Every structure is written in C-alpha cells, then in structure tokens.
JSON list of C-alpha atoms in Angstrom, two decimals:
[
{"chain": "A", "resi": 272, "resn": "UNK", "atom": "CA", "xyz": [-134.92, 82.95, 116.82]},
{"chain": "A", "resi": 273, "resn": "UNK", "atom": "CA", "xyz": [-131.19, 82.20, 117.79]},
{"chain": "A", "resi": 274, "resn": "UNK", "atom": "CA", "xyz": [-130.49, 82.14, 121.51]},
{"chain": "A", "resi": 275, "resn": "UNK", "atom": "CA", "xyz": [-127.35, 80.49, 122.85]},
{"chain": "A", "resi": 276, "resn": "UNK", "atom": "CA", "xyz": [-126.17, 79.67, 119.53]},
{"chain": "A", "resi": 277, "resn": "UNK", "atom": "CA", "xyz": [-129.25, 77.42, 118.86]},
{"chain": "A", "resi": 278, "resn": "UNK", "atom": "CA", "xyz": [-132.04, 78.40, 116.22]},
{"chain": "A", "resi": 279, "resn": "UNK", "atom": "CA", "xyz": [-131.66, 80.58, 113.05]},
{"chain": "A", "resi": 280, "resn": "UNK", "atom": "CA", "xyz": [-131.01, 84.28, 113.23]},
{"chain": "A", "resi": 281, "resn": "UNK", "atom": "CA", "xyz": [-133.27, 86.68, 113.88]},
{"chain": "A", "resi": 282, "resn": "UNK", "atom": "CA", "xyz": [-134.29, 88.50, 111.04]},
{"chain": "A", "resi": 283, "resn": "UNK", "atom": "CA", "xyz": [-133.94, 92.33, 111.95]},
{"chain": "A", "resi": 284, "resn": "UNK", "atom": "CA", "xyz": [-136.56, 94.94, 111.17]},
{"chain": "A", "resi": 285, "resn": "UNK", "atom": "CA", "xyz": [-135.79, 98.37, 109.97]},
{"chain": "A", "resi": 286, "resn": "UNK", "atom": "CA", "xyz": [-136.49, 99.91, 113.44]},
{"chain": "A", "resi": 287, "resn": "UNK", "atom": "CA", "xyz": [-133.44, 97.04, 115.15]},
{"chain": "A", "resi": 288, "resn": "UNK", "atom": "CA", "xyz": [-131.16, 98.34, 111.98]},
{"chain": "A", "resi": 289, "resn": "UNK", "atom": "CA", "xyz": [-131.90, 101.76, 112.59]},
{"chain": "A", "resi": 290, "resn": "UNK", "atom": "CA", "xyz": [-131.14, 101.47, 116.29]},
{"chain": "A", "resi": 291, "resn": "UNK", "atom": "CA", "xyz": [-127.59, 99.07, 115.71]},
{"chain": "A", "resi": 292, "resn": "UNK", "atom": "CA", "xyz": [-126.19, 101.93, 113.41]},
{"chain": "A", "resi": 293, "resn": "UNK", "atom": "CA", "xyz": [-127.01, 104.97, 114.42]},
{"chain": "A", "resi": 294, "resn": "UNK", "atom": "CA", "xyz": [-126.89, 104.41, 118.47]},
{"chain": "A", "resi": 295, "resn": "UNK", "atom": "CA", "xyz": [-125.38, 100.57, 118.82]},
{"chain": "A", "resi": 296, "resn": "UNK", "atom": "CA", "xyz": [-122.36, 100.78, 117.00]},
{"chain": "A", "resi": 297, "resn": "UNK", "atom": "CA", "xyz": [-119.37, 103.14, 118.16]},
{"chain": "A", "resi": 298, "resn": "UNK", "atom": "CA", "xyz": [-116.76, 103.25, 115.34]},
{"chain": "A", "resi": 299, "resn": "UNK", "atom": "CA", "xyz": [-116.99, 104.04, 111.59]},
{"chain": "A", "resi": 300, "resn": "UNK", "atom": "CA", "xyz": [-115.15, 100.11, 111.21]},
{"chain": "A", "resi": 301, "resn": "UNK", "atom": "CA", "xyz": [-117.94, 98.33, 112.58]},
{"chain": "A", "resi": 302, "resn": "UNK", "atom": "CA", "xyz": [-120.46, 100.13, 110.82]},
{"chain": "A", "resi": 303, "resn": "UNK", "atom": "CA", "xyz": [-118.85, 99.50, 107.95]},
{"chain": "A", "resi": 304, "resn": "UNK", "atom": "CA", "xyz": [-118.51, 96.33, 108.25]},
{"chain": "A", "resi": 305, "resn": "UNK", "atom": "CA", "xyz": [-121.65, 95.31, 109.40]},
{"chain": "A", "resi": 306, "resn": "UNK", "atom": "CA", "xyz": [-123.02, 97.61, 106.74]},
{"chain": "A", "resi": 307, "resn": "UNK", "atom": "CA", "xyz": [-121.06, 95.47, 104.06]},
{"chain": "A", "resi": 308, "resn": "UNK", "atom": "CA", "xyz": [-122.73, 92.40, 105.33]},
{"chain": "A", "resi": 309, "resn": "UNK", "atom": "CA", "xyz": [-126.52, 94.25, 105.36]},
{"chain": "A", "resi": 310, "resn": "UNK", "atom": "CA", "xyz": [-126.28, 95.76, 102.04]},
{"chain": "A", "resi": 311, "resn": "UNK", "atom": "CA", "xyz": [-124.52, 92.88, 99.72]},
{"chain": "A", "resi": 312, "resn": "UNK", "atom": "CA", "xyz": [-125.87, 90.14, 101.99]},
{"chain": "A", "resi": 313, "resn": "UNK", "atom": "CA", "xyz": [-122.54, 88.54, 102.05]},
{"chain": "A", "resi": 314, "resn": "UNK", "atom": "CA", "xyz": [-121.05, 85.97, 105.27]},
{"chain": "A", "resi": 315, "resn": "UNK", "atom": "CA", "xyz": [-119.10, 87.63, 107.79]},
{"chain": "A", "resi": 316, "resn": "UNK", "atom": "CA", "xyz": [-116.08, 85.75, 107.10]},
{"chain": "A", "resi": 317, "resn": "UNK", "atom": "CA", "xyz": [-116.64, 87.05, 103.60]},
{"chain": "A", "resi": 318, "resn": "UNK", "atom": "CA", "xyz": [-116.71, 90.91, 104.56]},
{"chain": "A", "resi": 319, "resn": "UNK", "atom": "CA", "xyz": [-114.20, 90.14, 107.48]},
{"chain": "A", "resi": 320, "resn": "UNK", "atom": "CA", "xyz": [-111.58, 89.00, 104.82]},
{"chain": "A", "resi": 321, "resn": "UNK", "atom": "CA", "xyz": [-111.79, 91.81, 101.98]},
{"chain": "A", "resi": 322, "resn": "UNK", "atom": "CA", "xyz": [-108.93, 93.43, 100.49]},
{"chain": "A", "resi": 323, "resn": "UNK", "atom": "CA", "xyz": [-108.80, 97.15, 100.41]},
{"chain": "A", "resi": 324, "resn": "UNK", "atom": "CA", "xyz": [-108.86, 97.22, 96.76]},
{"chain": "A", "resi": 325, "resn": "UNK", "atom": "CA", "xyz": [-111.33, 94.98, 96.29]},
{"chain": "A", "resi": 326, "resn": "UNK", "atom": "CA", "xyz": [-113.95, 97.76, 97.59]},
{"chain": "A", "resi": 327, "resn": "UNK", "atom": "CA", "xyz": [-112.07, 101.24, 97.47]},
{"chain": "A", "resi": 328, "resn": "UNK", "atom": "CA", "xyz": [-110.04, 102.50, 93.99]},
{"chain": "A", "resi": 329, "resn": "UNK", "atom": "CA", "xyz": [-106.29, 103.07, 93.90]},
{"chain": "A", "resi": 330, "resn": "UNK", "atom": "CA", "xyz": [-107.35, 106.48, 94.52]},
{"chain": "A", "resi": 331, "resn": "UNK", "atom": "CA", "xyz": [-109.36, 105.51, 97.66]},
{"chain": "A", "resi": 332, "resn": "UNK", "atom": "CA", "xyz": [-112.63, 105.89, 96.26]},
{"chain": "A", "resi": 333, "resn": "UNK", "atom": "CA", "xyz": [-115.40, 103.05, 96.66]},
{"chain": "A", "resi": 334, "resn": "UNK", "atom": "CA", "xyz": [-115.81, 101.90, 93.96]},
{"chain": "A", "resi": 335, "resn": "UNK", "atom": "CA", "xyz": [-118.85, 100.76, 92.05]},
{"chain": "A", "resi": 336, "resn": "UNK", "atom": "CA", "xyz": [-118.83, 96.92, 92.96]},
{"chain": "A", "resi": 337, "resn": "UNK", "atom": "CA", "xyz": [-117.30, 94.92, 96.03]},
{"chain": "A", "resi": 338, "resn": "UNK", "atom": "CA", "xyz": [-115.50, 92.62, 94.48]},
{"chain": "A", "resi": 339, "resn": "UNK", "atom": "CA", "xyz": [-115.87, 89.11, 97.05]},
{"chain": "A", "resi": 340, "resn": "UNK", "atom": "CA", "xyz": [-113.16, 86.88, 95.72]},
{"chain": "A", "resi": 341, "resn": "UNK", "atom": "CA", "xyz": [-113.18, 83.05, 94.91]},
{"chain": "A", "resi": 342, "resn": "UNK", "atom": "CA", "xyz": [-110.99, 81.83, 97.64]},
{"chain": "A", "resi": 343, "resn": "UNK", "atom": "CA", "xyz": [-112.58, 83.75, 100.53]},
{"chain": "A", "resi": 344, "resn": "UNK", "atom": "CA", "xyz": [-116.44, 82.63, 99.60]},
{"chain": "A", "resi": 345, "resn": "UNK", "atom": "CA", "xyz": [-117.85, 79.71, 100.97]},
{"chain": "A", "resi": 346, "resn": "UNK", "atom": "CA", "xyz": [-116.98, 76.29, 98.95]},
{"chain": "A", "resi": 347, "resn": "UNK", "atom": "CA", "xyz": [-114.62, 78.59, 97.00]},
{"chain": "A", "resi": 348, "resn": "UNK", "atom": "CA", "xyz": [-116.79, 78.00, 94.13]},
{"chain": "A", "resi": 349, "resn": "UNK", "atom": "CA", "xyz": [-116.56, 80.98, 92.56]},
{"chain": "A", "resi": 350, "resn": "UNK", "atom": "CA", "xyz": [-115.76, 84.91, 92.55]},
{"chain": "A", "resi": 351, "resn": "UNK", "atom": "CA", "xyz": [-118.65, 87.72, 92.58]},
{"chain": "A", "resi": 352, "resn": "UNK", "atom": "CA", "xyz": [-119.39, 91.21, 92.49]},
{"chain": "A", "resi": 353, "resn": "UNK", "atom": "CA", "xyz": [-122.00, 93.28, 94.33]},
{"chain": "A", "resi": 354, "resn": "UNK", "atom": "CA", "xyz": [-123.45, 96.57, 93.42]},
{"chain": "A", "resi": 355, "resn": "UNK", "atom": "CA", "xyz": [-122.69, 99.65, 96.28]},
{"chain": "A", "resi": 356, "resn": "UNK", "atom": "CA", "xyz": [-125.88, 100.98, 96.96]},
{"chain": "A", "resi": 357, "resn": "UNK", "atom": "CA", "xyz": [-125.98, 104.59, 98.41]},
{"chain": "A", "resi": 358, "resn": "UNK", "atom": "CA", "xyz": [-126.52, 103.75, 102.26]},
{"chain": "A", "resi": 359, "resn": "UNK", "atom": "CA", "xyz": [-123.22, 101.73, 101.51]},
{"chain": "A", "resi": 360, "resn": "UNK", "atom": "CA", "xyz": [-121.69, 104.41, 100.23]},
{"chain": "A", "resi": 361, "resn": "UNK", "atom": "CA", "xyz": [-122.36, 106.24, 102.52]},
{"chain": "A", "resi": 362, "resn": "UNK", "atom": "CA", "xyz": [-120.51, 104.25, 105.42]},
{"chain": "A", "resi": 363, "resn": "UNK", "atom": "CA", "xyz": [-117.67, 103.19, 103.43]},
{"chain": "A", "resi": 364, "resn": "UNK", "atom": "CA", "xyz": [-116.97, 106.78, 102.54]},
{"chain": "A", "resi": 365, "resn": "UNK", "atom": "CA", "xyz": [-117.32, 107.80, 106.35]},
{"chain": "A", "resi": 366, "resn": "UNK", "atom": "CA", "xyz": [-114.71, 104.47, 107.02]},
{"chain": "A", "resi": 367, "resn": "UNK", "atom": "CA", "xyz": [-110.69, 105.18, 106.64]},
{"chain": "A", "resi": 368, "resn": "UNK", "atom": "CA", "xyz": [-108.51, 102.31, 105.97]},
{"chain": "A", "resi": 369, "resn": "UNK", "atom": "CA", "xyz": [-105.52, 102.17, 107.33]},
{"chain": "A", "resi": 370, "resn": "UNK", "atom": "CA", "xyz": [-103.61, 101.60, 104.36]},
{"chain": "A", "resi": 371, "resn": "UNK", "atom": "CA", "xyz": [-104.62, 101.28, 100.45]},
{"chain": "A", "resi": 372, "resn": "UNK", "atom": "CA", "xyz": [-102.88, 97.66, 100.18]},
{"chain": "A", "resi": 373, "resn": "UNK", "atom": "CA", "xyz": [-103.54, 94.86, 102.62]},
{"chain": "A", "resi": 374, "resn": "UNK", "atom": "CA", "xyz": [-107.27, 93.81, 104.19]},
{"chain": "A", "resi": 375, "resn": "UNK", "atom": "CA", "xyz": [-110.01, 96.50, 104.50]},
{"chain": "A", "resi": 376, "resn": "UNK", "atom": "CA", "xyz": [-110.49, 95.56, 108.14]},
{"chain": "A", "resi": 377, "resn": "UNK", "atom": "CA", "xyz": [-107.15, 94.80, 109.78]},
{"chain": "A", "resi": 378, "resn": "UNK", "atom": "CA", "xyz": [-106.80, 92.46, 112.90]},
{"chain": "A", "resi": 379, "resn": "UNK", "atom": "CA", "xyz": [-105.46, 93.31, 115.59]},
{"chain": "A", "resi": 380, "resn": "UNK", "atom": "CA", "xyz": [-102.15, 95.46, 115.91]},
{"chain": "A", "resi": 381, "resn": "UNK", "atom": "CA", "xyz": [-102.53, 95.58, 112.06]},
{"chain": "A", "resi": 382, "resn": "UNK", "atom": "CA", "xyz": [-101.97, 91.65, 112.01]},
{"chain": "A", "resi": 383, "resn": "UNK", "atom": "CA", "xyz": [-104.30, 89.77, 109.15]},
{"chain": "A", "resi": 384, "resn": "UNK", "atom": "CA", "xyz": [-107.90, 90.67, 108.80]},
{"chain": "A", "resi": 385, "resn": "UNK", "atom": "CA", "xyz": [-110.04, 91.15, 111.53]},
{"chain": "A", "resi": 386, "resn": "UNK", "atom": "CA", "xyz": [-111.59, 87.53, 112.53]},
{"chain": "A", "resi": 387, "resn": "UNK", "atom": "CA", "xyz": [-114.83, 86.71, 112.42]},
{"chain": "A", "resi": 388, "resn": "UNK", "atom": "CA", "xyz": [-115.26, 85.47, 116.09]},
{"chain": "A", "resi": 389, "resn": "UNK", "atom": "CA", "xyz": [-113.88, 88.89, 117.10]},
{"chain": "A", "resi": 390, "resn": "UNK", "atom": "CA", "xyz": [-116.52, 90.76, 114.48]},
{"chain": "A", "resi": 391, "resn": "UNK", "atom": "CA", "xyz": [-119.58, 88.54, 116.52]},
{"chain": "A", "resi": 392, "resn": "UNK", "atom": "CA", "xyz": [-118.36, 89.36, 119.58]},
{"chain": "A", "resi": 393, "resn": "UNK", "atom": "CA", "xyz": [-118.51, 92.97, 118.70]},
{"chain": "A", "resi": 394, "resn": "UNK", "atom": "CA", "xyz": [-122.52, 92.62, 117.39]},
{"chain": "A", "resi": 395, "resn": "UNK", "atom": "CA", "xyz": [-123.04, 90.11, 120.41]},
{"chain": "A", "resi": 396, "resn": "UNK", "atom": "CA", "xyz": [-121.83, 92.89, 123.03]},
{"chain": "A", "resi": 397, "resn": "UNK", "atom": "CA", "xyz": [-123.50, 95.69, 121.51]},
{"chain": "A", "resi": 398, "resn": "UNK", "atom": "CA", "xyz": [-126.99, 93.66, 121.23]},
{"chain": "A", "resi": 399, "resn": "UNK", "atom": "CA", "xyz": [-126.55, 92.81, 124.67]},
{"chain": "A", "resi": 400, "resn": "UNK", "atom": "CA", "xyz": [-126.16, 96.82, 125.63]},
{"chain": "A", "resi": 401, "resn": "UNK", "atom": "CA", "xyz": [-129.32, 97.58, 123.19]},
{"chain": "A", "resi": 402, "resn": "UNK", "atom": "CA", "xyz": [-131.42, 94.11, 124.97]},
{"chain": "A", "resi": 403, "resn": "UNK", "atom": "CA", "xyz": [-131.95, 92.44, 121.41]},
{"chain": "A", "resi": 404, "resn": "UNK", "atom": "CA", "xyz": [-132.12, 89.25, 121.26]},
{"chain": "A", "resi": 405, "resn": "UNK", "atom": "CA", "xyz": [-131.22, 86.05, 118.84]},
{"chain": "A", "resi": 406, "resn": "UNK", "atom": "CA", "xyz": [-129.12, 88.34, 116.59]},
{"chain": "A", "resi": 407, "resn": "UNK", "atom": "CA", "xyz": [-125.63, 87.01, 115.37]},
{"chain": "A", "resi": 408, "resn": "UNK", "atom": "CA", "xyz": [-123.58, 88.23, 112.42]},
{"chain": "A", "resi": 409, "resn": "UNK", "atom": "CA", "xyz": [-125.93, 86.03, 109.96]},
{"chain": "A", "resi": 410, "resn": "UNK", "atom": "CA", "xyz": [-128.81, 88.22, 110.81]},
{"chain": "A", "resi": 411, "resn": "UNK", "atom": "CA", "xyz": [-127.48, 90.76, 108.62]},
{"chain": "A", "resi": 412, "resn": "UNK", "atom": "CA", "xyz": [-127.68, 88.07, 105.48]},
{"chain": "A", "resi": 413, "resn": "UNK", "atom": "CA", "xyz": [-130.86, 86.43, 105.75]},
{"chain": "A", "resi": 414, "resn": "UNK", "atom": "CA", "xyz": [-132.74, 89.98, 106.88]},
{"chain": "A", "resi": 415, "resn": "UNK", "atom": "CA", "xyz": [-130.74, 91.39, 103.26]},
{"chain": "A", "resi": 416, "resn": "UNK", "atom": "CA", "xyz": [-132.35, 87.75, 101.38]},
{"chain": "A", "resi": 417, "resn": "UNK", "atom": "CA", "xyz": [-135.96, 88.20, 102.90]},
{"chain": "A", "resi": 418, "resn": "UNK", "atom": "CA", "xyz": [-136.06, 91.40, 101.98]},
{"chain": "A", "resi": 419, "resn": "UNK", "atom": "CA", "xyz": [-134.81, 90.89, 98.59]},
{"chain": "A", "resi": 420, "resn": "UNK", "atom": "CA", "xyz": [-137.39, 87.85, 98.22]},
{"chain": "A", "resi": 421, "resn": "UNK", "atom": "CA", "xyz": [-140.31, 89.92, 100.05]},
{"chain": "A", "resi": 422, "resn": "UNK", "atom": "CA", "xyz": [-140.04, 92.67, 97.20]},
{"chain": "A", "resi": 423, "resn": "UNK", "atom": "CA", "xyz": [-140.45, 90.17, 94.77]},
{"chain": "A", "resi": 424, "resn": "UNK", "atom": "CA", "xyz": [-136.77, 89.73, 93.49]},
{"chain": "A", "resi": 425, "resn": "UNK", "atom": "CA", "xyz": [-136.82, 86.32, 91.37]},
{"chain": "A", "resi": 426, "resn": "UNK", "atom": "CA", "xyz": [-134.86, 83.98, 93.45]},
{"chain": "A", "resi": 427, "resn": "UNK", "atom": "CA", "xyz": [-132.46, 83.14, 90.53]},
{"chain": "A", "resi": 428, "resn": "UNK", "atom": "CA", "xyz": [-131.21, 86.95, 90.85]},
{"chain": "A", "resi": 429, "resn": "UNK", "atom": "CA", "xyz": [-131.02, 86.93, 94.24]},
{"chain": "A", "resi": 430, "resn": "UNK", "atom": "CA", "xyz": [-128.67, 83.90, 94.04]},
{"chain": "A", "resi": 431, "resn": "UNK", "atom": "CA", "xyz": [-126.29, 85.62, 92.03]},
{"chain": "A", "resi": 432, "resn": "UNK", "atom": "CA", "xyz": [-125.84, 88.20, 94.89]},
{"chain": "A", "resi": 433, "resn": "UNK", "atom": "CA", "xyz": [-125.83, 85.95, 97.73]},
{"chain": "A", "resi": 434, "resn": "UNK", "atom": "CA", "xyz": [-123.28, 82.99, 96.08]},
{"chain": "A", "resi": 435, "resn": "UNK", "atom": "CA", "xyz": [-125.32, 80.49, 96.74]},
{"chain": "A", "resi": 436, "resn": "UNK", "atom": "CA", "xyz": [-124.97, 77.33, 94.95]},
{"chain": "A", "resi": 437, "resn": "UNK", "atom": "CA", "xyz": [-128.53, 76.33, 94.37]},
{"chain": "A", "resi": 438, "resn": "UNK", "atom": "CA", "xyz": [-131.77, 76.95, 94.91]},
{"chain": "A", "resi": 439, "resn": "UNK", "atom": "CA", "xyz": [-132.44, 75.08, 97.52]},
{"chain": "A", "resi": 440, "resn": "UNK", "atom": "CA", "xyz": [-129.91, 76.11, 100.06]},
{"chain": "A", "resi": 441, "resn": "UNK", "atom": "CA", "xyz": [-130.98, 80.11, 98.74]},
{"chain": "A", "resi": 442, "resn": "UNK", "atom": "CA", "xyz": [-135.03, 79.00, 100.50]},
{"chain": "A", "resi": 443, "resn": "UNK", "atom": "CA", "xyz": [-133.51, 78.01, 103.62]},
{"chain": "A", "resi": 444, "resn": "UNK", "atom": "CA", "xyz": [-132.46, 81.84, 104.67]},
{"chain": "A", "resi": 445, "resn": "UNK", "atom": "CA", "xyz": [-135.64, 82.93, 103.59]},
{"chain": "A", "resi": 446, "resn": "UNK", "atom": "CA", "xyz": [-138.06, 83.92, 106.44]},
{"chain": "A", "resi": 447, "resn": "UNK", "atom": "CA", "xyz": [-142.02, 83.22, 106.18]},
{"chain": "A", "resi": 448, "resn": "UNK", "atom": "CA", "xyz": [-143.60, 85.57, 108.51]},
{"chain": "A", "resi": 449, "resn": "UNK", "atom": "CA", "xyz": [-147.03, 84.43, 110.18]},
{"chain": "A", "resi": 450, "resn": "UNK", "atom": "CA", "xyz": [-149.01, 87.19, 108.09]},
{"chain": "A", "resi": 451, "resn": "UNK", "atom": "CA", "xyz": [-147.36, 85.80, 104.64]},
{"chain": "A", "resi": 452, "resn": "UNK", "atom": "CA", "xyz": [-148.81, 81.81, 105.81]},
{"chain": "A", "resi": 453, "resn": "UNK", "atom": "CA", "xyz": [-152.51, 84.18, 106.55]},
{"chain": "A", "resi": 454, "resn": "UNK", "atom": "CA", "xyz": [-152.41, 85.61, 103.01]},
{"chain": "A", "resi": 455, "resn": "UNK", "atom": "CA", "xyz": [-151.57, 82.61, 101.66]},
{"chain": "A", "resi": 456, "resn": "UNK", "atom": "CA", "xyz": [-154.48, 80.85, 102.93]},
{"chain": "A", "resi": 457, "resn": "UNK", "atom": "CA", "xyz": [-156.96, 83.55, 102.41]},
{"chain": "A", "resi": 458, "resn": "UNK", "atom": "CA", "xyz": [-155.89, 83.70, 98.78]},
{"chain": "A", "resi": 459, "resn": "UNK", "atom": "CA", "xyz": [-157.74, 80.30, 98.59]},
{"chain": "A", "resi": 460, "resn": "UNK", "atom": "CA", "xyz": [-160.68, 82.18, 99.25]},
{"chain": "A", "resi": 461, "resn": "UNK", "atom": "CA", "xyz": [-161.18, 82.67, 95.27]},
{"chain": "A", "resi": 462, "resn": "UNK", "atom": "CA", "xyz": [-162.40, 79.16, 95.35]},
{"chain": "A", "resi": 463, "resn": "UNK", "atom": "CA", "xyz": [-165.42, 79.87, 98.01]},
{"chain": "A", "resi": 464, "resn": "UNK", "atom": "CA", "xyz": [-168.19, 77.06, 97.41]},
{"chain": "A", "resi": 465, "resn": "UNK", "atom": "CA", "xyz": [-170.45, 79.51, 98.75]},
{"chain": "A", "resi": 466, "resn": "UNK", "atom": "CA", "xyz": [-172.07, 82.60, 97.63]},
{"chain": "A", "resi": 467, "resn": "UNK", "atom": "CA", "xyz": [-172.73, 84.94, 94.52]},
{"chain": "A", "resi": 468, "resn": "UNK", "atom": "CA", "xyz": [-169.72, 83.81, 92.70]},
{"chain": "A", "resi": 469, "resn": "UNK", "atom": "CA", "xyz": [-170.90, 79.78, 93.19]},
{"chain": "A", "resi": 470, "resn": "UNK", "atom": "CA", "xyz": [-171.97, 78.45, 90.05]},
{"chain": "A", "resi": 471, "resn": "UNK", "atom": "CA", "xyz": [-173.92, 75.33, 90.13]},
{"chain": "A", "resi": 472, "resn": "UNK", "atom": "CA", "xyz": [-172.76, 72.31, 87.38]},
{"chain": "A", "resi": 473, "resn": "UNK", "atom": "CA", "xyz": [-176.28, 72.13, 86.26]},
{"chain": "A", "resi": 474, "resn": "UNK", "atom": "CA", "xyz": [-176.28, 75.67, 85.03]},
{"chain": "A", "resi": 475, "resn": "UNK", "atom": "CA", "xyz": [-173.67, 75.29, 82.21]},
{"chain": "A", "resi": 476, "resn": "UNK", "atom": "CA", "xyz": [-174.93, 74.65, 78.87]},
{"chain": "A", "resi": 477, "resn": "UNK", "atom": "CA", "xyz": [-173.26, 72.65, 76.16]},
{"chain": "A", "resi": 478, "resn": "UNK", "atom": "CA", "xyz": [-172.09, 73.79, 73.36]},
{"chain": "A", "resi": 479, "resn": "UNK", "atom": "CA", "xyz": [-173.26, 72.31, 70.00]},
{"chain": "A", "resi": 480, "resn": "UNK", "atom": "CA", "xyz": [-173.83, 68.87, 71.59]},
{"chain": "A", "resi": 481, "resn": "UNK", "atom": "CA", "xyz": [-173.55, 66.07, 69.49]},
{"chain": "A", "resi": 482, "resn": "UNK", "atom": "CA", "xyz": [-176.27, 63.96, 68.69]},
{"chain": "A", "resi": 483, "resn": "UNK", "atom": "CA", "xyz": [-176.40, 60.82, 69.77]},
{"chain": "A", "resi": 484, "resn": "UNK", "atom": "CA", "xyz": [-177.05, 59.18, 66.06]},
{"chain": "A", "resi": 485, "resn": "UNK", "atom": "CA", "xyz": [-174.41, 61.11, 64.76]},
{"chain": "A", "resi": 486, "resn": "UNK", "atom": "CA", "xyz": [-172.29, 59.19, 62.11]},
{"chain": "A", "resi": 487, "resn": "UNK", "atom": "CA", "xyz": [-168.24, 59.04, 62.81]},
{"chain": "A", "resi": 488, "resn": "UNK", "atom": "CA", "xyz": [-166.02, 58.59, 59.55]},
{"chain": "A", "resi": 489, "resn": "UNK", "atom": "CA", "xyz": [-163.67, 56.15, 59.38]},
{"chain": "A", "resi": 490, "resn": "UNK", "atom": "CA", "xyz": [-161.41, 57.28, 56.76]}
]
C-alpha cells in the first residue's frame, strides 16, 4: 500500500468506490474525472488533459468512445479509444463543460487543463476526510486492470485499453491478493501422493509388450 508517496497504490474495493463517489466527492467535475480514470483505466495526466470533443459530440453528447490522443499518452506511442460504459455515462452526462471547444476539465480561471498535481490533491484531501489510506490517483488504474485481469480478460486485450507497451510493464499493475497465492497452491492438490486417487507404478500393465526375441528389420 502507498503511504507518503512510497509503495504502490492501493487497489480500491467496490465498498471504497462506492463511498469516494457517492459521499467523498462534492462536484459533478471530480466525479467525472475520477470516473474517467476508473472506468477506461487511463493515467491521470491522461484524463486531466482531454479535449471536450474527444469525449462529448459537437452536439454535446458523450459519445461512444473517449478518444485518448497520441501526444497526451505516456511515451506518446500511440493514440487509443475506450468504450463508455453506462456508469460512465452516467457521470459524464451529469458533468457540464464549460465550453464545447477547449479541455474537458479546465484549470484554473479557465486557464489550460486542470493539472494533475491539483486533481491528486483533490483525491488526497477527500481520502483524508473519508480516513482511507494509500490511495493516489493511480489507484483508480490498477483497481480498473485487476479487475479486468481477475474476470479473466486475456491480458493482450486488456493492453489495448490500458496503452501499455508490453506485457510486461501491463503484470506490474496487476494485484495478487493473498487468497489468489492460497488457490494457487491448493490447486496442486490434484497431484496428492496420498489417497484413493494414488495409483501405484506397479499397477499399470503394458500394452502388447514386446518380446524380448523379437526380430527388428533392417530394411
């Protein structure tokens, strides 16, 4: 767990979600924005730095996707686009921009984007008032991961949501609870050397042995 900016972030459980948006957060921004980062398991500087249009229509609808651009990801490796599930919806619909041109969450006096030492400081105050501990804006990305991975999500999908660039640097968000480690190890009781299911060597019989006089060809 992350305390004083040391450890990993604390994965959050659906009780500590519950709790952050329904009674934790006070404004329909940082619900929204926080929501963005729970539900498309983007980087904060990621959701901090979207465009209006890249998640609401001309028209100011949301729009199917959120659209996270190549020059605002991580590495600017490359662009990507994230499906709006409903509990998005919901908050984005809730959220109104100030304007339809310009960055979905505006800094302050309407300058830039909102940054994303200001956006932590927001979660860090309001986790504080709630006494949870060891959460920080990546929370919200490796609790959307685990969860992805703990429903059985093939890790090469999940990659294509969360930008990673490999494999490898996907694993490290990914959280192994205690109880996973447990199951893991009791799995390997299949192989029990004891018991009904224990098969001594000496009861398997060959089949069609053959004899020892047997003549090989050679052609």
């Amino acid at each position: 767990m992350k305390i004083n900016r040391h450890g990993k972030a604390k994965i959050l459980t659906q009780e500590e979600i519950q709790f952050l948006f329904n009674e934790g957060f006070q404004s329909d921004r940082d619900r929204a924005l926080f929501g963005v980062c729970l539900y498309t398991a983007c980087r904060i500087n990621e959701a901090c730095t979207l465009n209006t249009l890249d998640v609401y229509d001309k028209r100011m609808r949301v729009r199917g996707e959120i659209i996270f651009r190549r020059h605002n990801t991580k590495g600017k490796l490359a662009a990507r686009a994230v499906p709006v599930i409903e509990e998005l919806r919901g908050l984005l619909v809730k959220y109104t921009p100030d304007s339809r041109e310009g960055f979905l969450f505006p800094g302050r006096h309407g300058r830039g984007h909102i940054h994303s030492e200001s956006a932590s400081r927001v979660l860090r105050e309001t986790c504080e008032g709630m006494g949870f501990e060891g959460v920080s804006t990546h929370s919200f990305r490796r609790t959307a991961l685990t969860q992805m991975s703990n429903a059985g999500i093939p890790l090469r999908i999940i990659q294509e949501v969360s930008g990673h660039r490999n494999l490898e640097e996907l694993q490290k968000y990914l959280e192994v609870r205690p109880e996973q480690v447990k199951g893991a190890v009791a799995s390997l009781s299949m192989l029990g050397h004891v018991g009904e299911g224990y098969v001594r060597k000496s009861q398997f019989v060959d089949v069609n042995p053959m004899p020892d006089t047997e003549t090989v060809s050679r052609d």
